[in-house]
Amino acid sequence: MTDKTNTTDTTGKAEKTALTPATHTTPPARFSHGVRKGNILQVAGQVGFLPAAEGQPPTPAGPTLREQTLQTLDNVKSILEEGGASWDDAMMVRVYLTDVDHFAEMNEIYNTYFAAQGLTQPPAARTTVYVGLPAGLLVEIDVLAVLD
């Protein structure tokens, strides 16, 4: 678990804290699932992997865009919460799809998901097509959040 306090270093600057929820595996390279510095929290690109299971490779939530998107949003939410944030703190959501034909379905899933979150205001968002995800993965989402 990550220390969520907003601490400063010896120069008085906010310290940068890497965020890795217990549901996530350790990243395979030198990056963090999320980073908080002061009141800024950046969630790295997340995909629809199920929660980590000891000794098991990451497993997609399912083959469909709906299954993967809902799991991806849950994965993002767990990092936001690990950093002391919520969806209401999200300022920008970036969605990367592997297929241009998924735009309409993604918008429906996105709208339904965020309607259920009870947000006071929706975040800004952008969606683009990106073909560089590992085989079988259909969506990646990253989020920038600003905490009060």
PDB file of C-alpha atoms in Angstrom:
ATOM      1  CA  MET A   1       0.000   0.000   0.000  1.00  0.00           C
ATOM      2  CA  THR A   2       1.132   3.533  -0.715  1.00  0.00           C
ATOM      3  CA  ASP A   3       1.601   6.310   1.836  1.00  0.00           C
ATOM      4  CA  LYS A   4      -1.071   8.821   0.804  1.00  0.00           C
ATOM      5  CA  THR A   5       0.128  11.751   2.886  1.00  0.00           C
ATOM      6  CA  ASN A   6       1.227  14.862   1.067  1.00  0.00           C
ATOM      7  CA  THR A   7       4.808  15.164   2.294  1.00  0.00           C
ATOM      8  CA  THR A   8       7.588  17.525   1.331  1.00  0.00           C
ATOM      9  CA  ASP A   9      11.298  17.021   0.877  1.00  0.00           C
ATOM     10  CA  THR A  10      14.045  19.003   2.636  1.00  0.00           C
ATOM     11  CA  THR A  11      13.672  21.890   0.157  1.00  0.00           C
ATOM     12  CA  GLY A  12       9.954  22.253   0.914  1.00  0.00           C
ATOM     13  CA  LYS A  13       8.878  20.823  -2.450  1.00  0.00           C
ATOM     14  CA  ALA A  14       6.179  18.179  -2.616  1.00  0.00           C
ATOM     15  CA  GLU A  15       7.594  14.672  -2.867  1.00  0.00           C
ATOM     16  CA  LYS A  16       6.701  12.443  -5.777  1.00  0.00           C
ATOM     17  CA  THR A  17       5.011   9.219  -4.656  1.00  0.00           C
ATOM     18  CA  ALA A  18       4.666   6.149  -6.872  1.00  0.00           C
ATOM     19  CA  LEU A  19       1.306   4.402  -6.612  1.00  0.00           C
ATOM     20  CA  THR A  20       0.808   0.648  -6.980  1.00  0.00           C
ATOM     21  CA  PRO A  21      -2.431  -0.715  -5.524  1.00  0.00           C
ATOM     22  CA  ALA A  22      -2.433  -4.258  -4.147  1.00  0.00           C
ATOM     23  CA  THR A  23      -4.654  -5.254  -7.095  1.00  0.00           C
ATOM     24  CA  HIS A  24      -1.891  -4.421  -9.578  1.00  0.00           C
ATOM     25  CA  THR A  25       1.282  -6.258 -10.492  1.00  0.00           C
ATOM     26  CA  THR A  26       4.659  -4.589 -10.245  1.00  0.00           C
ATOM     27  CA  PRO A  27       5.248  -2.872 -13.606  1.00  0.00           C
ATOM     28  CA  PRO A  28       7.584  -4.791 -15.950  1.00  0.00           C
ATOM     29  CA  ALA A  29       9.768  -1.705 -16.528  1.00  0.00           C
ATOM     30  CA  ARG A  30      10.786   1.411 -14.582  1.00  0.00           C
ATOM     31  CA  PHE A  31       7.414   3.143 -14.436  1.00  0.00           C
ATOM     32  CA  SER A  32       4.612   3.455 -11.936  1.00  0.00           C
ATOM     33  CA  HIS A  33       0.910   2.717 -12.328  1.00  0.00           C
ATOM     34  CA  GLY A  34       0.363   6.210 -10.980  1.00  0.00           C
ATOM     35  CA  VAL A  35       2.299   9.083  -9.460  1.00  0.00           C
ATOM     36  CA  ARG A  36       1.205  11.811  -7.078  1.00  0.00           C
ATOM     37  CA  LYS A  37       3.125  15.009  -6.449  1.00  0.00           C
ATOM     38  CA  GLY A  38       1.398  17.617  -4.344  1.00  0.00           C
ATOM     39  CA  ASN A  39      -2.180  17.832  -5.536  1.00  0.00           C
ATOM     40  CA  ILE A  40      -1.462  16.360  -8.994  1.00  0.00           C
ATOM     41  CA  LEU A  41      -2.060  12.656  -9.652  1.00  0.00           C
ATOM     42  CA  GLN A  42      -1.290  11.032 -13.009  1.00  0.00           C
ATOM     43  CA  VAL A  43      -2.599   7.539 -13.658  1.00  0.00           C
ATOM     44  CA  ALA A  44      -0.485   5.733 -16.245  1.00  0.00           C
ATOM     45  CA  GLY A  45      -2.170   3.934 -19.118  1.00  0.00           C
ATOM     46  CA  GLN A  46      -4.224   1.061 -17.723  1.00  0.00           C
ATOM     47  CA  VAL A  47      -5.655  -1.921 -19.571  1.00  0.00           C
ATOM     48  CA  GLY A  48      -8.353  -4.449 -18.731  1.00  0.00           C
ATOM     49  CA  PHE A  49      -6.315  -6.933 -16.735  1.00  0.00           C
ATOM     50  CA  LEU A  50      -8.066  -8.650 -13.851  1.00  0.00           C
ATOM     51  CA  PRO A  51      -6.660  -8.042 -10.343  1.00  0.00           C
ATOM     52  CA  ALA A  52      -3.210  -9.526  -9.875  1.00  0.00           C
ATOM     53  CA  ALA A  53      -2.966 -13.141  -8.732  1.00  0.00           C
ATOM     54  CA  GLU A  54       0.305 -14.262  -7.126  1.00  0.00           C
ATOM     55  CA  GLY A  55       2.390 -16.290  -9.576  1.00  0.00           C
ATOM     56  CA  GLN A  56      -0.038 -15.781 -12.464  1.00  0.00           C
ATOM     57  CA  PRO A  57       0.547 -13.691 -15.580  1.00  0.00           C
ATOM     58  CA  PRO A  58      -1.784 -10.735 -16.163  1.00  0.00           C
ATOM     59  CA  THR A  59      -5.123 -11.920 -17.564  1.00  0.00           C
ATOM     60  CA  PRO A  60      -7.567  -9.797 -19.607  1.00  0.00           C
ATOM     61  CA  ALA A  61     -11.073  -9.451 -18.133  1.00  0.00           C
ATOM     62  CA  GLY A  62     -12.500 -10.965 -21.299  1.00  0.00           C
ATOM     63  CA  PRO A  63     -12.413 -10.710 -25.058  1.00  0.00           C
ATOM     64  CA  THR A  64     -15.054  -7.963 -25.430  1.00  0.00           C
ATOM     65  CA  LEU A  65     -14.648  -4.207 -25.402  1.00  0.00           C
ATOM     66  CA  ARG A  66     -17.275  -3.937 -22.619  1.00  0.00           C
ATOM     67  CA  GLU A  67     -15.481  -6.404 -20.303  1.00  0.00           C
ATOM     68  CA  GLN A  68     -12.087  -4.835 -20.884  1.00  0.00           C
ATOM     69  CA  THR A  69     -13.320  -1.238 -20.607  1.00  0.00           C
ATOM     70  CA  LEU A  70     -15.162  -1.800 -17.333  1.00  0.00           C
ATOM     71  CA  GLN A  71     -12.117  -3.566 -15.855  1.00  0.00           C
ATOM     72  CA  THR A  72      -9.831  -0.807 -17.143  1.00  0.00           C
ATOM     73  CA  LEU A  73     -12.008   1.843 -15.490  1.00  0.00           C
ATOM     74  CA  ASP A  74     -11.927  -0.172 -12.234  1.00  0.00           C
ATOM     75  CA  ASN A  75      -8.129  -0.374 -12.501  1.00  0.00           C
ATOM     76  CA  VAL A  76      -7.887   3.401 -12.991  1.00  0.00           C
ATOM     77  CA  LYS A  77     -10.254   3.975 -10.069  1.00  0.00           C
ATOM     78  CA  SER A  78      -8.110   1.823  -7.750  1.00  0.00           C
ATOM     79  CA  ILE A  79      -5.053   3.958  -8.557  1.00  0.00           C
ATOM     80  CA  LEU A  80      -7.003   7.169  -8.032  1.00  0.00           C
ATOM     81  CA  GLU A  81      -8.127   5.858  -4.640  1.00  0.00           C
ATOM     82  CA  GLU A  82      -4.596   4.705  -3.787  1.00  0.00           C
ATOM     83  CA  GLY A  83      -3.495   8.304  -4.292  1.00  0.00           C
ATOM     84  CA  GLY A  84      -6.350   9.744  -2.219  1.00  0.00           C
ATOM     85  CA  ALA A  85      -8.428  10.826  -5.227  1.00  0.00           C
ATOM     86  CA  SER A  86     -11.763   9.926  -6.794  1.00  0.00           C
ATOM     87  CA  TRP A  87     -13.366  10.264 -10.215  1.00  0.00           C
ATOM     88  CA  ASP A  88     -14.530  13.747  -9.158  1.00  0.00           C
ATOM     89  CA  ASP A  89     -10.851  14.769  -9.091  1.00  0.00           C
ATOM     90  CA  ALA A  90     -10.302  13.585 -12.680  1.00  0.00           C
ATOM     91  CA  MET A  91      -9.595  16.496 -15.002  1.00  0.00           C
ATOM     92  CA  MET A  92      -8.668  14.608 -18.171  1.00  0.00           C
ATOM     93  CA  VAL A  93      -9.411  11.078 -19.363  1.00  0.00           C
ATOM     94  CA  ARG A  94      -7.576   9.745 -22.402  1.00  0.00           C
ATOM     95  CA  VAL A  95      -8.959   6.629 -24.070  1.00  0.00           C
ATOM     96  CA  TYR A  96      -6.957   4.648 -26.625  1.00  0.00           C
ATOM     97  CA  LEU A  97      -8.869   2.154 -28.748  1.00  0.00           C
ATOM     98  CA  THR A  98      -7.362  -0.393 -31.115  1.00  0.00           C
ATOM     99  CA  ASP A  99     -10.290  -0.252 -33.563  1.00  0.00           C
ATOM    100  CA  VAL A 100     -12.043   2.826 -34.960  1.00  0.00           C
ATOM    101  CA  ASP A 101     -15.261   0.792 -35.141  1.00  0.00           C
ATOM    102  CA  HIS A 102     -15.352   0.685 -31.302  1.00  0.00           C
ATOM    103  CA  PHE A 103     -15.994   4.437 -30.859  1.00  0.00           C
ATOM    104  CA  ALA A 104     -19.805   4.219 -30.555  1.00  0.00           C
ATOM    105  CA  GLU A 105     -19.709   1.254 -28.164  1.00  0.00           C
ATOM    106  CA  MET A 106     -17.009   2.925 -26.083  1.00  0.00           C
ATOM    107  CA  ASN A 107     -19.086   6.104 -25.780  1.00  0.00           C
ATOM    108  CA  GLU A 108     -22.082   4.075 -24.556  1.00  0.00           C
ATOM    109  CA  ILE A 109     -19.977   2.177 -21.981  1.00  0.00           C
ATOM    110  CA  TYR A 110     -18.238   5.395 -20.873  1.00  0.00           C
ATOM    111  CA  ASN A 111     -21.507   7.343 -20.503  1.00  0.00           C
ATOM    112  CA  THR A 112     -23.182   4.548 -18.520  1.00  0.00           C
ATOM    113  CA  TYR A 113     -20.153   4.064 -16.250  1.00  0.00           C
ATOM    114  CA  PHE A 114     -19.760   7.750 -15.419  1.00  0.00           C
ATOM    115  CA  ALA A 115     -23.504   8.261 -14.934  1.00  0.00           C
ATOM    116  CA  ALA A 116     -23.290   5.591 -12.208  1.00  0.00           C
ATOM    117  CA  GLN A 117     -20.335   7.350 -10.515  1.00  0.00           C
ATOM    118  CA  GLY A 118     -22.441  10.355  -9.479  1.00  0.00           C
ATOM    119  CA  LEU A 119     -19.866  12.905 -10.617  1.00  0.00           C
ATOM    120  CA  THR A 120     -20.501  16.556  -9.879  1.00  0.00           C
ATOM    121  CA  GLN A 121     -18.980  17.466 -13.285  1.00  0.00           C
ATOM    122  CA  PRO A 122     -17.638  15.159 -16.009  1.00  0.00           C
ATOM    123  CA  PRO A 123     -13.914  15.310 -16.806  1.00  0.00           C
ATOM    124  CA  ALA A 124     -12.558  16.420 -20.155  1.00  0.00           C
ATOM    125  CA  ALA A 125     -11.871  13.448 -22.401  1.00  0.00           C
ATOM    126  CA  ARG A 126     -10.354  12.440 -25.678  1.00  0.00           C
ATOM    127  CA  THR A 127     -10.376   9.172 -27.568  1.00  0.00           C
ATOM    128  CA  THR A 128      -7.927   8.100 -30.227  1.00  0.00           C
ATOM    129  CA  VAL A 129      -7.109   4.939 -32.115  1.00  0.00           C
ATOM    130  CA  TYR A 130      -3.829   3.326 -31.138  1.00  0.00           C
ATOM    131  CA  VAL A 131      -2.740   0.002 -32.587  1.00  0.00           C
ATOM    132  CA  GLY A 132       0.271  -0.695 -30.351  1.00  0.00           C
ATOM    133  CA  LEU A 133      -1.431  -2.570 -27.487  1.00  0.00           C
ATOM    134  CA  PRO A 134      -0.479  -6.216 -26.850  1.00  0.00           C
ATOM    135  CA  ALA A 135      -2.504  -8.791 -28.776  1.00  0.00           C
ATOM    136  CA  GLY A 136      -6.046  -9.221 -27.474  1.00  0.00           C
ATOM    137  CA  LEU A 137      -6.197  -5.899 -25.613  1.00  0.00           C
ATOM    138  CA  LEU A 138      -8.742  -3.448 -27.020  1.00  0.00           C
ATOM    139  CA  VAL A 139      -8.526  -0.360 -24.795  1.00  0.00           C
ATOM    140  CA  GLU A 140      -6.120   1.631 -22.645  1.00  0.00           C
ATOM    141  CA  ILE A 141      -7.053   4.582 -20.408  1.00  0.00           C
ATOM    142  CA  ASP A 142      -4.968   7.142 -18.548  1.00  0.00           C
ATOM    143  CA  VAL A 143      -6.181   9.943 -16.266  1.00  0.00           C
ATOM    144  CA  LEU A 144      -4.895  13.226 -14.892  1.00  0.00           C
ATOM    145  CA  ALA A 145      -6.422  14.225 -11.541  1.00  0.00           C
ATOM    146  CA  VAL A 146      -6.079  17.345  -9.407  1.00  0.00           C
ATOM    147  CA  LEU A 147      -6.935  17.014  -5.722  1.00  0.00           C
ATOM    148  CA  ASP A 148      -8.282  19.825  -3.543  1.00  0.00           C
TER     149      ASP A 148
END
